[in-house]
Amino acid sequence: MEPLPAGWQDWDAARLAAAIREHNARYWDENAPTISDYDFDRLVEALRALDPDAPALTALGPSPGALGDPVEHTRPMLSLDKAYDEESLHKWAAKFEGDLVMTPKIDGLACSIRYEGGRLAVAATRGSGEVGEDVTINVRLMDDVPATLPTTDPVEVRGEIYLPLSAFHALEGDFANPRNTAAGALKHKDPVRFRAMGLRFFAYDVLGVDIDTEMHKFDLAASWGFAAVEHELVTRENVQAGYEAYVAKREQLDFEIDGVVFKANRLDEQARLGATSHHPRYAIAYKLQGESATTWLRDVEWSVSRNGVLTPVGIVEPVKLSGATVTRISLHNWGLVQAKGLSLNAQVVAMRRGGVIPYLEAVVEPGDTPIVPPDHCPSCGAAAEVEGDLVWCRNPAGCRAQTIAVLSHYAKTVDIEGFGQVWLEKLLDAGLLHWPPDFYRLKPIDLLEFERMGEVLAGKMIDAIDARRVVALPTFLQALGVKDLGKTAARTLAERYGTLEAVRAATAEQLVELPKFAELLANRVVDGLAERAELIDALLEHVEVTPVEVVTAPAGGPLEGQSFLFTATLAAMKRADAEDKVRALGGTVASGVSKSLGFLVVGSEGKAGSKLQKAEKAGVTILDEATFLEKLAEAEAEVEG
Ligand code: IVH
């Protein structure tokens, strides 16, 4: 080692910077230092005293690669599993011990920052998860990222680079969104331009330290000078409330969030849960579904559905949401109004959740006037009944709103054009339409009675009806308006039974065997079709229902005629794979327990729950996992032999 040259204390900033760069390179890049660490630090301190912002001070450590060079991650940077509703969140949280850490999911760019010998060595984007892009030069210029750490152990800090909204809005020019702008900025080659963009960094993970909880990681990162992402310990009972609190304060944040991240706080539990190749099992992102807007609830109207459910619709102060002005929001149902403790004049958050109608997502401030369920139907005046989460009008035949909804549903489903709400109301009032079969009895002359109706339009409307005198079975089933007999269920039914007669003859016990036909839906369908016997017969006088080809399981498989249902967790394979194997061998997979179920397979992990009790009661054969696997192997051998 050589001593520092005499008189070095009198060097100016430029000379100090040059010396620091030279010795830094000798130490880090050439592995051949010529001055002691002590002397090197004296040079650094001297420069810091003269020019604390000198770029040479942030460039300490090994020379970075060029911007964009590939950087292999020490450990893969995974993505997060997602949840969209409270139920799946609770299911996930039931898998581990201890509390959860809640952080906002920042809509930015993931970044890994490695430190070696106490100095920032490499910073990289997530890239493929295995290999990212080198962004060291720019990350070293960020105020939120310390150039040195008090520890010389190799450690890695991961987090999100983002552009604050205030900085984004101050930009002049055409920038799509903060995230893309941040991604572009990170690639700037000019350090002055880069710094002017004002990117920030939130730390959410520390790797390479011996630590026991997520909360301690945040403390550590903060003690090193990082801005730790907002974090809070929550109990599993409070996850939904925690999420709603973020929804409520979303508009006050200076960064965009697209969800809330929950993690198991204890690292021993994290280790136990492990990860798939895509995402860790100990963390989940509860996603915000679309943009949200805060407004005030002023009134509640009750709209009448096809099935007589009175649904609350919130009338709110007009507010802009994804470009459109919103004045009405769905409040789901009466149960939700109660659960959220909603009252009039409450401050609420509306979110689009992918659909057209925005939903009530969270309550920010309670209101002052209680919401009471209606005691009569707003359409027909019949007494309304509250039952559980729902309020009902039990007067289907005499309720104008329900009649119109049934007609409208039929016309929309079988695709009869030209019969919007206004025409349906007129035709109902004129006594020409009461139920769907009436469409087919309409004649041009009936329509000509109405104002502003000419022969051309009347002819068109009747043609539109005539064009729908042949209806495919799945469409016909869906058009009947049985609750929950939607597109998918109607298709499944049609493909299994082929003809309307066969569908009408099916029992609930048989329907339970169909994919996704839980017991409840099976019963609803059978009851719903029976209740509509008269409607179906009347429609058949005018409509030809075309059958569909029955989709059969591969015939003649060794498991033909045997149905299986799974409960608890299989140790040997995924449930979906076991189900595929059963089907491939000619068996069927049931979706609920019934007397006609062949076997209930109880996996050897986790809890069996209510299916097992029901199956025992119904006298269904119970197979443990080992016996099931043997049966499967035998069947497979039969096919191969
Ligand atoms: S924890 C497995 N916390 O979301 C990764 N990630 O799909 C666990 N993200 O690319 C990361 N905010 O960059 C975590 N508070 C936060 C986050 C967050 C944003 C990003 C992360 C990753 C993506 C996961």
PDB file of N, CA and C and ligand atoms in Angstrom, residues 77-82 103-111 126 159-160 204-205 218 229-230 258 261 263 278-280 282-283 285, ligand 1:
ATOM      1  N   MET A  77     -36.989 -13.465  -9.370  1.00  0.00           N
ATOM      2  CA  MET A  77     -37.967 -12.476  -8.927  1.00  0.00           C
ATOM      3  C   MET A  77     -39.334 -12.971  -9.410  1.00  0.00           C
ATOM      4  N   LEU A  78     -40.100 -13.501  -8.482  1.00  0.00           N
ATOM      5  CA  LEU A  78     -41.377 -14.122  -8.847  1.00  0.00           C
ATOM      6  C   LEU A  78     -42.468 -13.064  -8.961  1.00  0.00           C
ATOM      7  N   SER A  79     -43.638 -13.491  -9.407  1.00  0.00           N
ATOM      8  CA  SER A  79     -44.768 -12.561  -9.365  1.00  0.00           C
ATOM      9  C   SER A  79     -45.684 -12.995  -8.226  1.00  0.00           C
ATOM     10  N   LEU A  80     -46.769 -12.258  -8.047  1.00  0.00           N
ATOM     11  CA  LEU A  80     -47.661 -12.548  -6.929  1.00  0.00           C
ATOM     12  C   LEU A  80     -48.921 -13.242  -7.420  1.00  0.00           C
ATOM     13  N   ASP A  81     -49.388 -14.181  -6.620  1.00  0.00           N
ATOM     14  CA  ASP A  81     -50.679 -14.790  -6.887  1.00  0.00           C
ATOM     15  C   ASP A  81     -51.744 -13.722  -6.616  1.00  0.00           C
ATOM     16  N   LYS A  82     -52.917 -13.873  -7.230  1.00  0.00           N
ATOM     17  CA  LYS A  82     -53.919 -12.812  -7.084  1.00  0.00           C
ATOM     18  C   LYS A  82     -55.206 -13.323  -6.460  1.00  0.00           C
ATOM     19  N   THR A 103     -49.273  -4.320   2.667  1.00  0.00           N
ATOM     20  CA  THR A 103     -48.598  -3.189   2.016  1.00  0.00           C
ATOM     21  C   THR A 103     -49.378  -2.834   0.755  1.00  0.00           C
ATOM     22  N   PRO A 104     -49.294  -1.601   0.305  1.00  0.00           N
ATOM     23  CA  PRO A 104     -49.957  -1.274  -0.962  1.00  0.00           C
ATOM     24  C   PRO A 104     -49.183  -1.891  -2.117  1.00  0.00           C
ATOM     25  N   LYS A 105     -49.886  -2.349  -3.143  1.00  0.00           N
ATOM     26  CA  LYS A 105     -49.209  -2.875  -4.327  1.00  0.00           C
ATOM     27  C   LYS A 105     -48.976  -1.693  -5.268  1.00  0.00           C
ATOM     28  N   ILE A 106     -47.718  -1.286  -5.336  1.00  0.00           N
ATOM     29  CA  ILE A 106     -47.359  -0.105  -6.111  1.00  0.00           C
ATOM     30  C   ILE A 106     -47.319  -0.456  -7.590  1.00  0.00           C
ATOM     31  N   ASP A 107     -47.936   0.380  -8.403  1.00  0.00           N
ATOM     32  CA  ASP A 107     -47.925   0.108  -9.841  1.00  0.00           C
ATOM     33  C   ASP A 107     -46.683   0.757 -10.451  1.00  0.00           C
ATOM     34  N   GLY A 108     -45.571   0.055 -10.321  1.00  0.00           N
ATOM     35  CA  GLY A 108     -44.306   0.587 -10.832  1.00  0.00           C
ATOM     36  C   GLY A 108     -43.492  -0.528 -11.446  1.00  0.00           C
ATOM     37  N   LEU A 109     -42.185  -0.482 -11.220  1.00  0.00           N
ATOM     38  CA  LEU A 109     -41.299  -1.492 -11.803  1.00  0.00           C
ATOM     39  C   LEU A 109     -40.502  -2.148 -10.692  1.00  0.00           C
ATOM     40  N   ALA A 110     -40.490  -3.469 -10.686  1.00  0.00           N
ATOM     41  CA  ALA A 110     -39.733  -4.170  -9.656  1.00  0.00           C
ATOM     42  C   ALA A 110     -38.243  -3.959  -9.915  1.00  0.00           C
ATOM     43  N   CYS A 111     -37.482  -3.794  -8.822  1.00  0.00           N
ATOM     44  CA  CYS A 111     -36.048  -3.579  -8.970  1.00  0.00           C
ATOM     45  C   CYS A 111     -35.305  -4.295  -7.855  1.00  0.00           C
ATOM     46  N   ARG A 126     -36.712  -6.459 -13.140  1.00  0.00           N
ATOM     47  CA  ARG A 126     -37.142  -7.843 -12.979  1.00  0.00           C
ATOM     48  C   ARG A 126     -36.889  -8.666 -14.246  1.00  0.00           C
ATOM     49  N   GLY A 159     -37.574  -3.907  -4.331  1.00  0.00           N
ATOM     50  CA  GLY A 159     -38.666  -2.969  -4.144  1.00  0.00           C
ATOM     51  C   GLY A 159     -39.183  -2.481  -5.477  1.00  0.00           C
ATOM     52  N   GLU A 160     -39.937  -1.400  -5.408  1.00  0.00           N
ATOM     53  CA  GLU A 160     -40.610  -0.898  -6.598  1.00  0.00           C
ATOM     54  C   GLU A 160     -40.121   0.503  -6.921  1.00  0.00           C
ATOM     55  N   TYR A 204     -39.524  -3.235  -0.425  1.00  0.00           N
ATOM     56  CA  TYR A 204     -40.478  -4.173   0.179  1.00  0.00           C
ATOM     57  C   TYR A 204     -39.858  -5.510   0.578  1.00  0.00           C
ATOM     58  N   ASP A 205     -38.564  -5.696   0.308  1.00  0.00           N
ATOM     59  CA  ASP A 205     -37.964  -6.978   0.697  1.00  0.00           C
ATOM     60  C   ASP A 205     -36.458  -6.808   0.910  1.00  0.00           C
ATOM     61  N   PHE A 218     -38.623  -4.510   7.241  1.00  0.00           N
ATOM     62  CA  PHE A 218     -38.937  -3.105   6.951  1.00  0.00           C
ATOM     63  C   PHE A 218     -38.145  -2.171   7.869  1.00  0.00           C
ATOM     64  N   VAL A 229     -41.833   0.592   1.948  1.00  0.00           N
ATOM     65  CA  VAL A 229     -43.222   0.767   1.519  1.00  0.00           C
ATOM     66  C   VAL A 229     -44.103   0.763   2.780  1.00  0.00           C
ATOM     67  N   GLU A 230     -45.199   1.521   2.757  1.00  0.00           N
ATOM     68  CA  GLU A 230     -46.117   1.565   3.907  1.00  0.00           C
ATOM     69  C   GLU A 230     -46.447   0.145   4.331  1.00  0.00           C
ATOM     70  N   ASP A 258     -52.363  -0.786  -7.503  1.00  0.00           N
ATOM     71  CA  ASP A 258     -53.319  -1.622  -8.231  1.00  0.00           C
ATOM     72  C   ASP A 258     -53.754  -2.805  -7.374  1.00  0.00           C
ATOM     73  N   VAL A 261     -51.004  -5.907  -1.058  1.00  0.00           N
ATOM     74  CA  VAL A 261     -50.258  -7.160  -0.926  1.00  0.00           C
ATOM     75  C   VAL A 261     -50.322  -7.632   0.523  1.00  0.00           C
ATOM     76  N   LYS A 263     -48.780 -10.613   3.144  1.00  0.00           N
ATOM     77  CA  LYS A 263     -47.743 -11.645   3.273  1.00  0.00           C
ATOM     78  C   LYS A 263     -47.819 -12.226   4.673  1.00  0.00           C
ATOM     79  N   HIS A 278     -44.007 -19.873 -10.188  1.00  0.00           N
ATOM     80  CA  HIS A 278     -44.458 -18.523 -10.554  1.00  0.00           C
ATOM     81  C   HIS A 278     -44.526 -17.566  -9.377  1.00  0.00           C
ATOM     82  N   HIS A 279     -45.016 -18.086  -8.251  1.00  0.00           N
ATOM     83  CA  HIS A 279     -45.258 -17.155  -7.157  1.00  0.00           C
ATOM     84  C   HIS A 279     -45.103 -17.823  -5.798  1.00  0.00           C
ATOM     85  N   PRO A 280     -44.744 -17.020  -4.786  1.00  0.00           N
ATOM     86  CA  PRO A 280     -44.656 -17.593  -3.449  1.00  0.00           C
ATOM     87  C   PRO A 280     -46.066 -17.897  -2.924  1.00  0.00           C
ATOM     88  N   TYR A 282     -46.773 -17.719   0.207  1.00  0.00           N
ATOM     89  CA  TYR A 282     -46.969 -16.969   1.451  1.00  0.00           C
ATOM     90  C   TYR A 282     -47.388 -15.528   1.199  1.00  0.00           C
ATOM     91  N   ALA A 283     -47.597 -15.157  -0.031  1.00  0.00           N
ATOM     92  CA  ALA A 283     -47.995 -13.781  -0.331  1.00  0.00           C
ATOM     93  C   ALA A 283     -49.095 -13.783  -1.375  1.00  0.00           C
ATOM     94  N   ALA A 285     -51.701 -10.905  -3.831  1.00  0.00           N
ATOM     95  CA  ALA A 285     -52.115  -9.538  -4.166  1.00  0.00           C
ATOM     96  C   ALA A 285     -53.633  -9.507  -4.254  1.00  0.00           C
TER      97      ALA A 285
HETATM   98  S1  IVH B   1     -43.971  -8.278  -2.540  1.00  0.00           S
HETATM   99  C1  IVH B   1     -43.149 -12.337  -5.311  1.00  0.00           C
HETATM  100  N1  IVH B   1     -44.969  -5.936  -2.235  1.00  0.00           N
HETATM  101  O1  IVH B   1     -45.878  -6.694  -7.725  1.00  0.00           O
HETATM  102  C2  IVH B   1     -42.902 -10.901  -5.270  1.00  0.00           C
HETATM  103  N2  IVH B   1     -44.576  -6.678  -4.450  1.00  0.00           N
HETATM  104  O2  IVH B   1     -46.708  -9.518  -9.136  1.00  0.00           O
HETATM  105  C3  IVH B   1     -43.301 -10.376  -3.941  1.00  0.00           C
HETATM  106  N3  IVH B   1     -45.185  -5.047  -6.168  1.00  0.00           N
HETATM  107  O3  IVH B   1     -43.258  -7.527  -9.613  1.00  0.00           O
HETATM  108  C4  IVH B   1     -43.199  -8.957  -3.941  1.00  0.00           C
HETATM  109  N4  IVH B   1     -45.855  -3.480  -4.802  1.00  0.00           N
HETATM  110  O4  IVH B   1     -42.671  -5.663  -8.025  1.00  0.00           O
HETATM  111  C5  IVH B   1     -44.560  -6.840  -3.118  1.00  0.00           C
HETATM  112  N5  IVH B   1     -45.849  -3.871  -1.760  1.00  0.00           N
HETATM  113  C6  IVH B   1     -45.422  -4.754  -2.657  1.00  0.00           C
HETATM  114  C7  IVH B   1     -45.460  -4.521  -4.058  1.00  0.00           C
HETATM  115  C8  IVH B   1     -45.031  -5.520  -4.918  1.00  0.00           C
HETATM  116  C9  IVH B   1     -45.675  -3.815  -6.070  1.00  0.00           C
HETATM  117  C10 IVH B   1     -44.906  -5.728  -7.450  1.00  0.00           C
HETATM  118  C11 IVH B   1     -43.622  -6.480  -7.488  1.00  0.00           C
HETATM  119  C12 IVH B   1     -43.869  -7.660  -8.384  1.00  0.00           C
HETATM  120  C13 IVH B   1     -45.337  -7.641  -8.589  1.00  0.00           C
HETATM  121  C14 IVH B   1     -45.884  -8.993  -8.221  1.00  0.00           C
END
